Amino acid sequence: MANIQEIARLAGVSTATVSRVINRHPYVSDLTREKVLNIIEQLDYVPNSNAKSLKNGATKVIGVMGVTYNPLLMSLVRSFHMISQKYGFNIMLFMTDGDRDKELVALEMLRSKQVDALLCLVRTIEWDIIESYTKYGPIVTWQRLTSDTIPSVFMDQYQGYTLGLEYLYARGYRKILNVYSSKGQNTLERIRAYEDFVQKHGLKNTGFPQFHNKVTIHDGEEIARWWIEQTDKPDAISCSTDEVAAGILTEIQRSGFSVPDDVGIMGFDNTDSAHLLDLTTIHYPVDKQAENAFNIIMSMLENSASNLHPLQFRLIERKST
């Protein structure tokens, strides 16, 4: 394979001059530049990006670490990938399925300079372990975290969930069933939002169960079957995700009930499925979170100020309520 030394020999110039031509630096005459470029074309020479990375200490790769795939997470990854590419970065995806060893692989790649930074979407490994790796490069998280070394782009789920509950109350719903995802900090904030909501409006205890770890369409279908069997039915269901809401809506309608006449259904996230099924939902601006995450990483890499988007939940009213 051709190398920079061979190009320099054939062109009768120094390797430094060839390097300046390849990197489009000034201070090279037009005649010399043309001669070097012609030889590069003849030899079909491609610069070694790994060698360039080792020289300047940057890989132009950002690791993205998550546990599993879901529509909201992949929407965030897509937005993060798009802005990364815009600035000449690629991403390396680490989907760990909750395997601590796989999470450590991502962290070790940061330590060995195989990636420039990490975006931690969801993790199972302890935060103090992750924080110990911040000396090797920037780490930013999507999860709720207060840390001196790991910036977070989380949004306050208390605010988002309260926005949905107050909307349901204004629409006349009083017997609300809550469907939650995993028992993390975000879910605890949604539970707190509901407890404060009940106290604020003086609502009676419905006696309905709390559904936890429900995030998929199949989970929604299961909850719909529970709703169908009840004699004292909730008049509204506030869901952890649009996917759960979609499962509930379609299963209830398949069973001959009407939405919203028999029950109102509210999703969360404003994904494509919510738009397709006319689900009322809470818009969760993951695209702006992704851009904020990238901007924070760039500010840490370049030691500059970060330009961040303001983040706000927004109610999207559709036919399901």
CSV table of C-alpha atoms in Angstrom, one decimal:
chain,number,residue,atom,x,y,z
A,1,MET,CA,0.0,0.0,0.0
A,2,ALA,CA,1.1,3.5,-0.7
A,3,ASN,CA,2.3,5.7,2.1
A,4,ILE,CA,3.2,9.3,2.7
A,5,GLN,CA,7.0,8.6,2.4
A,6,GLU,CA,6.5,7.1,-1.1
A,7,ILE,CA,4.4,10.0,-2.2
A,8,ALA,CA,7.1,12.4,-1.0
A,9,ARG,CA,9.8,10.5,-2.8
A,10,LEU,CA,7.9,10.5,-6.1
A,11,ALA,CA,7.0,14.2,-5.8
A,12,GLY,CA,10.5,15.2,-4.8
A,13,VAL,CA,9.2,17.0,-1.7
A,14,SER,CA,9.3,16.4,2.1
A,15,THR,CA,6.8,14.3,4.0
A,16,ALA,CA,5.8,17.5,5.8
A,17,THR,CA,4.8,19.1,2.5
A,18,VAL,CA,2.7,16.0,1.6
A,19,SER,CA,1.0,16.2,5.0
A,20,ARG,CA,0.2,19.9,4.4
A,21,VAL,CA,-1.4,19.1,1.0
A,22,ILE,CA,-3.4,16.2,2.5
A,23,ASN,CA,-4.7,18.4,5.3
A,24,ARG,CA,-5.3,21.4,3.0
A,25,HIS,CA,-2.9,23.7,4.8
A,26,PRO,CA,-1.7,26.9,3.2
A,27,TYR,CA,2.0,27.7,2.3
A,28,VAL,CA,2.2,25.1,-0.5
A,29,SER,CA,2.6,26.4,-4.0
A,30,ASP,CA,-0.1,25.6,-6.5
A,31,LEU,CA,2.4,23.7,-8.7
A,32,THR,CA,3.6,21.5,-5.8
A,33,ARG,CA,0.1,20.9,-4.6
A,34,GLU,CA,-1.0,19.8,-8.0
A,35,LYS,CA,2.0,17.4,-8.4
A,36,VAL,CA,1.3,15.8,-5.0
A,37,LEU,CA,-2.4,15.4,-5.6
A,38,ASN,CA,-1.7,13.8,-9.0
A,39,ILE,CA,0.6,11.2,-7.3
A,40,ILE,CA,-2.0,10.6,-4.6
A,41,GLU,CA,-4.6,9.9,-7.2
A,42,GLN,CA,-2.3,7.6,-9.2
A,43,LEU,CA,-1.5,5.6,-6.2
A,44,ASP,CA,-5.1,5.6,-4.9
A,45,TYR,CA,-3.7,6.7,-1.5
A,46,VAL,CA,-6.2,7.1,1.4
A,47,PRO,CA,-4.9,8.8,4.6
A,48,ASN,CA,-4.9,6.6,7.6
A,49,SER,CA,-7.5,8.1,9.9
A,50,ASN,CA,-6.4,6.0,12.8
A,51,ALA,CA,-2.8,7.3,12.5
A,52,LYS,CA,-4.1,10.9,12.3
A,53,SER,CA,-6.2,10.3,15.4
A,54,LEU,CA,-3.2,8.9,17.4
A,55,LYS,CA,-1.3,12.0,16.3
A,56,ASN,CA,-3.8,14.6,17.5
A,57,GLY,CA,-5.3,12.5,20.3
A,58,ALA,CA,-8.8,12.5,19.0
A,59,THR,CA,-10.8,9.6,17.5
A,60,LYS,CA,-13.8,11.7,16.4
A,61,VAL,CA,-15.9,8.9,17.8
A,62,ILE,CA,-18.4,9.2,20.7
A,63,GLY,CA,-19.7,6.1,22.5
A,64,VAL,CA,-23.4,5.9,23.2
A,65,MET,CA,-24.3,3.4,26.0
A,66,GLY,CA,-27.8,2.1,26.7
A,67,VAL,CA,-29.5,-1.0,28.0
A,68,THR,CA,-32.0,-1.9,25.4
A,69,TYR,CA,-33.9,-0.6,22.3
A,70,ASN,CA,-37.1,1.3,22.5
A,71,PRO,CA,-38.7,3.9,20.2
A,72,LEU,CA,-37.9,6.9,22.5
A,73,LEU,CA,-34.3,5.9,23.0
A,74,MET,CA,-33.7,5.3,19.3
A,75,SER,CA,-35.2,8.6,18.5
A,76,LEU,CA,-32.7,10.2,20.8
A,77,VAL,CA,-29.8,8.2,19.3
A,78,ARG,CA,-30.9,9.2,15.8
A,79,SER,CA,-30.9,12.9,16.8
A,80,PHE,CA,-27.5,12.6,18.6
A,81,HIS,CA,-26.0,10.8,15.5
A,82,MET,CA,-27.2,13.5,13.2
A,83,ILE,CA,-25.7,16.4,15.1
A,84,SER,CA,-22.5,14.4,15.7
A,85,GLN,CA,-22.1,13.8,12.0
A,86,LYS,CA,-22.7,17.4,11.3
A,87,TYR,CA,-19.6,18.2,13.2
A,88,GLY,CA,-17.5,15.4,11.9
A,89,PHE,CA,-18.0,12.8,14.6
A,90,ASN,CA,-19.3,9.2,14.4
A,91,ILE,CA,-21.0,7.3,17.2
A,92,MET,CA,-20.3,3.8,18.5
A,93,LEU,CA,-23.4,2.2,20.0
A,94,PHE,CA,-23.1,0.0,23.1
A,95,MET,CA,-26.4,-1.8,23.8
A,96,THR,CA,-25.6,-3.8,26.9
A,97,ASP,CA,-28.9,-5.5,27.9
A,98,GLY,CA,-27.9,-4.6,31.5
A,99,ASP,CA,-24.6,-6.5,31.4
A,100,ARG,CA,-22.1,-4.7,33.6
A,101,ASP,CA,-19.2,-6.2,31.8
A,102,LYS,CA,-20.4,-4.7,28.5
A,103,GLU,CA,-20.8,-1.3,30.2
A,104,LEU,CA,-17.2,-1.6,31.4
A,105,VAL,CA,-16.1,-2.3,27.9
A,106,ALA,CA,-17.5,1.1,26.9
A,107,LEU,CA,-15.8,2.8,29.8
A,108,GLU,CA,-12.5,1.1,29.1
A,109,MET,CA,-12.6,2.3,25.5
A,110,LEU,CA,-12.9,5.8,26.9
A,111,ARG,CA,-9.9,5.2,29.1
A,112,SER,CA,-7.8,3.8,26.3
A,113,LYS,CA,-8.7,6.7,24.0
A,114,GLN,CA,-10.7,4.6,21.5
A,115,VAL,CA,-13.6,7.0,21.9
A,116,ASP,CA,-13.4,10.7,22.8
A,117,ALA,CA,-16.5,10.8,25.1
A,118,LEU,CA,-19.5,8.8,26.3
A,119,LEU,CA,-23.2,9.5,26.3
A,120,CYS,CA,-24.7,7.3,29.0
A,121,LEU,CA,-28.4,6.9,28.2
A,122,VAL,CA,-29.3,4.1,30.7
A,123,ARG,CA,-27.0,2.1,32.8
A,124,THR,CA,-26.9,-0.6,35.5
A,125,ILE,CA,-23.4,0.0,36.8
A,126,GLU,CA,-23.0,2.2,39.9
A,127,TRP,CA,-22.5,6.0,39.3
A,128,ASP,CA,-19.4,6.1,41.4
A,129,ILE,CA,-17.7,3.7,39.1
A,130,ILE,CA,-18.7,5.7,36.0
A,131,GLU,CA,-17.6,8.9,37.7
A,132,SER,CA,-14.1,7.4,38.2
A,133,TYR,CA,-13.7,7.3,34.4
A,134,THR,CA,-14.4,11.0,33.8
A,135,LYS,CA,-10.7,11.8,34.1
A,136,TYR,CA,-10.3,10.0,30.8
A,137,GLY,CA,-12.8,12.1,28.9
A,138,PRO,CA,-16.3,13.7,29.0
A,139,ILE,CA,-19.2,11.6,30.1
A,140,VAL,CA,-22.8,13.0,29.8
A,141,THR,CA,-26.0,11.2,30.9
A,142,TRP,CA,-29.6,11.3,29.9
A,143,GLN,CA,-30.6,9.9,33.3
A,144,ARG,CA,-31.5,12.1,36.3
A,145,LEU,CA,-28.3,12.7,38.2
A,146,THR,CA,-26.7,15.4,40.3
A,147,SER,CA,-22.9,15.1,39.9
A,148,ASP,CA,-20.0,17.4,39.9
A,149,THR,CA,-18.3,15.4,37.1
A,150,ILE,CA,-21.1,14.0,34.9
A,151,PRO,CA,-23.5,16.6,33.4
A,152,SER,CA,-27.1,15.4,32.9
A,153,VAL,CA,-29.6,16.5,30.3
A,154,PHE,CA,-32.6,15.0,32.2
A,155,MET,CA,-36.0,16.7,32.3
A,156,ASP,CA,-38.0,16.9,35.5
A,157,GLN,CA,-40.7,14.1,35.1
A,158,TYR,CA,-42.7,15.6,37.9
A,159,GLN,CA,-43.5,18.6,35.7
A,160,GLY,CA,-44.3,16.5,32.7
A,161,TYR,CA,-46.6,14.1,34.5
A,162,THR,CA,-48.3,16.9,36.4
A,163,LEU,CA,-49.0,18.6,33.1
A,164,GLY,CA,-50.9,15.5,31.8
A,165,LEU,CA,-52.8,14.9,35.1
A,166,GLU,CA,-54.0,18.5,35.2
A,167,TYR,CA,-55.2,18.2,31.7
A,168,LEU,CA,-57.2,15.1,32.4
A,169,TYR,CA,-58.7,16.8,35.5
A,170,ALA,CA,-59.7,19.8,33.3
A,171,ARG,CA,-61.4,17.4,30.9
A,172,GLY,CA,-63.5,15.9,33.7
A,173,TYR,CA,-61.6,12.7,34.5
A,174,ARG,CA,-61.5,11.8,38.2
A,175,LYS,CA,-60.8,8.0,38.3
A,176,ILE,CA,-57.3,7.9,36.8
A,177,LEU,CA,-55.3,4.7,36.5
A,178,ASN,CA,-51.5,5.2,36.5
A,179,VAL,CA,-49.1,3.0,34.5
A,180,TYR,CA,-45.5,3.4,35.3
A,181,SER,CA,-42.2,2.2,33.9
A,182,SER,CA,-39.3,0.8,35.9
A,183,LYS,CA,-38.9,2.0,39.6
A,184,GLY,CA,-36.2,4.5,38.9
A,185,GLN,CA,-35.9,8.2,39.9
A,186,ASN,CA,-38.2,9.3,37.0
A,187,THR,CA,-41.0,6.9,38.1
A,188,LEU,CA,-40.6,8.1,41.7
A,189,GLU,CA,-41.1,11.7,40.5
A,190,ARG,CA,-44.2,10.7,38.5
A,191,ILE,CA,-45.6,8.9,41.6
A,192,ARG,CA,-45.0,12.0,43.7
A,193,ALA,CA,-46.7,14.1,41.0
A,194,TYR,CA,-49.8,11.9,41.3
A,195,GLU,CA,-49.8,12.0,45.1
A,196,ASP,CA,-49.6,15.8,45.1
A,197,PHE,CA,-52.3,16.0,42.4
A,198,VAL,CA,-54.7,13.8,44.4
A,199,GLN,CA,-54.1,15.9,47.5
A,200,LYS,CA,-54.5,19.2,45.6
A,201,HIS,CA,-57.9,18.3,44.2
A,202,GLY,CA,-59.1,16.3,47.2
A,203,LEU,CA,-59.7,13.2,45.2
A,204,LYS,CA,-60.7,9.9,46.8
A,205,ASN,CA,-58.5,6.9,46.8
A,206,THR,CA,-59.6,4.9,43.7
A,207,GLY,CA,-58.2,1.6,45.0
A,208,PHE,CA,-56.8,0.9,41.6
A,209,PRO,CA,-53.4,-1.0,41.5
A,210,GLN,CA,-50.2,0.7,40.5
A,211,PHE,CA,-48.8,-1.0,37.3
A,212,HIS,CA,-45.0,-0.9,37.2
A,213,ASN,CA,-42.4,-2.0,34.6
A,214,LYS,CA,-44.9,-1.5,31.8
A,215,VAL,CA,-43.4,0.1,28.7
A,216,THR,CA,-44.4,-2.0,25.6
A,217,ILE,CA,-47.5,-2.5,23.4
A,218,HIS,CA,-47.9,-6.0,24.9
A,219,ASP,CA,-47.9,-4.5,28.4
A,220,GLY,CA,-50.6,-2.1,27.3
A,221,GLU,CA,-52.7,-5.0,25.9
A,222,GLU,CA,-52.4,-6.8,29.3
A,223,ILE,CA,-53.6,-3.7,31.1
A,224,ALA,CA,-56.5,-3.3,28.7
A,225,ARG,CA,-57.7,-6.8,29.5
A,226,TRP,CA,-57.5,-5.9,33.2
A,227,TRP,CA,-59.6,-2.8,32.6
A,228,ILE,CA,-62.2,-4.8,30.6
A,229,GLU,CA,-62.7,-7.2,33.5
A,230,GLN,CA,-63.3,-4.5,36.1
A,231,THR,CA,-66.8,-3.5,37.3
A,232,ASP,CA,-65.5,-0.2,38.7
A,233,LYS,CA,-63.5,1.0,35.8
A,234,PRO,CA,-61.0,3.9,35.6
A,235,ASP,CA,-62.3,6.6,33.4
A,236,ALA,CA,-58.8,7.6,32.3
A,237,ILE,CA,-55.4,5.9,32.0
A,238,SER,CA,-52.2,7.9,32.2
A,239,CYS,CA,-49.4,5.8,30.6
A,240,SER,CA,-45.7,5.6,31.0
A,241,THR,CA,-45.1,5.6,27.2
A,242,ASP,CA,-46.9,6.0,24.0
A,243,GLU,CA,-46.3,2.3,23.3
A,244,VAL,CA,-48.2,1.2,26.4
A,245,ALA,CA,-51.0,3.7,25.5
A,246,ALA,CA,-51.1,2.2,21.9
A,247,GLY,CA,-51.5,-1.3,23.3
A,248,ILE,CA,-54.3,-0.2,25.6
A,249,LEU,CA,-56.2,1.7,23.0
A,250,THR,CA,-56.1,-1.0,20.3
A,251,GLU,CA,-57.1,-3.8,22.7
A,252,ILE,CA,-59.9,-1.9,24.2
A,253,GLN,CA,-61.3,-1.0,20.7
A,254,ARG,CA,-60.9,-4.6,19.5
A,255,SER,CA,-63.1,-5.6,22.5
A,256,GLY,CA,-65.9,-3.3,21.4
A,257,PHE,CA,-65.3,-0.3,23.7
A,258,SER,CA,-64.9,3.3,22.7
A,259,VAL,CA,-62.1,5.7,23.3
A,260,PRO,CA,-62.6,8.3,24.6
A,261,ASP,CA,-66.3,7.6,25.4
A,262,ASP,CA,-65.6,4.7,27.7
A,263,VAL,CA,-62.1,5.7,28.8
A,264,GLY,CA,-59.6,8.4,28.0
A,265,ILE,CA,-56.1,7.4,27.3
A,266,MET,CA,-53.0,9.5,27.6
A,267,GLY,CA,-49.5,8.6,26.4
A,268,PHE,CA,-46.1,10.1,27.1
A,269,ASP,CA,-43.2,10.9,24.7
A,270,ASN,CA,-45.1,12.0,21.5
A,271,THR,CA,-43.6,9.2,19.3
A,272,ASP,CA,-44.7,8.3,15.9
A,273,SER,CA,-47.2,5.8,17.3
A,274,ALA,CA,-49.0,8.5,19.2
A,275,HIS,CA,-49.4,10.5,16.0
A,276,LEU,CA,-50.6,7.5,14.0
A,277,LEU,CA,-53.2,6.5,16.6
A,278,ASP,CA,-54.4,10.0,17.5
A,279,LEU,CA,-53.2,9.6,21.1
A,280,THR,CA,-53.1,12.6,23.4
A,281,THR,CA,-49.6,12.6,24.9
A,282,ILE,CA,-46.9,14.7,26.5
A,283,HIS,CA,-44.2,15.9,24.1
A,284,TYR,CA,-40.8,14.9,25.4
A,285,PRO,CA,-38.2,16.8,23.3
A,286,VAL,CA,-35.5,14.2,23.1
A,287,ASP,CA,-34.1,15.8,20.0
A,288,LYS,CA,-33.2,18.9,21.9
A,289,GLN,CA,-31.8,16.7,24.8
A,290,ALA,CA,-29.6,15.0,22.3
A,291,GLU,CA,-28.3,18.2,20.9
A,292,ASN,CA,-27.7,19.5,24.4
A,293,ALA,CA,-25.8,16.4,25.2
A,294,PHE,CA,-23.6,16.8,22.2
A,295,ASN,CA,-23.0,20.5,22.9
A,296,ILE,CA,-22.0,19.7,26.4
A,297,ILE,CA,-19.5,17.1,25.2
A,298,MET,CA,-18.0,19.5,22.6
A,299,SER,CA,-17.7,22.3,25.3
A,300,MET,CA,-15.8,19.8,27.5
A,301,LEU,CA,-13.6,18.6,24.7
A,302,GLU,CA,-12.8,22.2,23.5
A,303,ASN,CA,-12.9,23.8,27.0
A,304,SER,CA,-15.5,26.3,25.8
A,305,ALA,CA,-18.9,27.5,26.8
A,306,SER,CA,-21.9,25.3,25.8
A,307,ASN,CA,-24.9,26.7,24.0
A,308,LEU,CA,-28.0,24.8,25.3
A,309,HIS,CA,-31.6,24.6,24.2
A,310,PRO,CA,-34.3,25.4,26.8
A,311,LEU,CA,-36.2,22.2,27.5
A,312,GLN,CA,-40.0,22.1,28.2
A,313,PHE,CA,-42.7,19.4,28.2
A,314,ARG,CA,-45.7,20.2,26.0
A,315,LEU,CA,-49.2,18.7,25.9
A,316,ILE,CA,-50.4,17.4,22.6
A,317,GLU,CA,-54.2,17.0,22.5
A,318,ARG,CA,-55.6,14.4,20.2
A,319,LYS,CA,-58.7,12.2,19.9
A,320,SER,CA,-58.0,9.7,22.7
A,321,THR,CA,-59.2,12.1,25.4
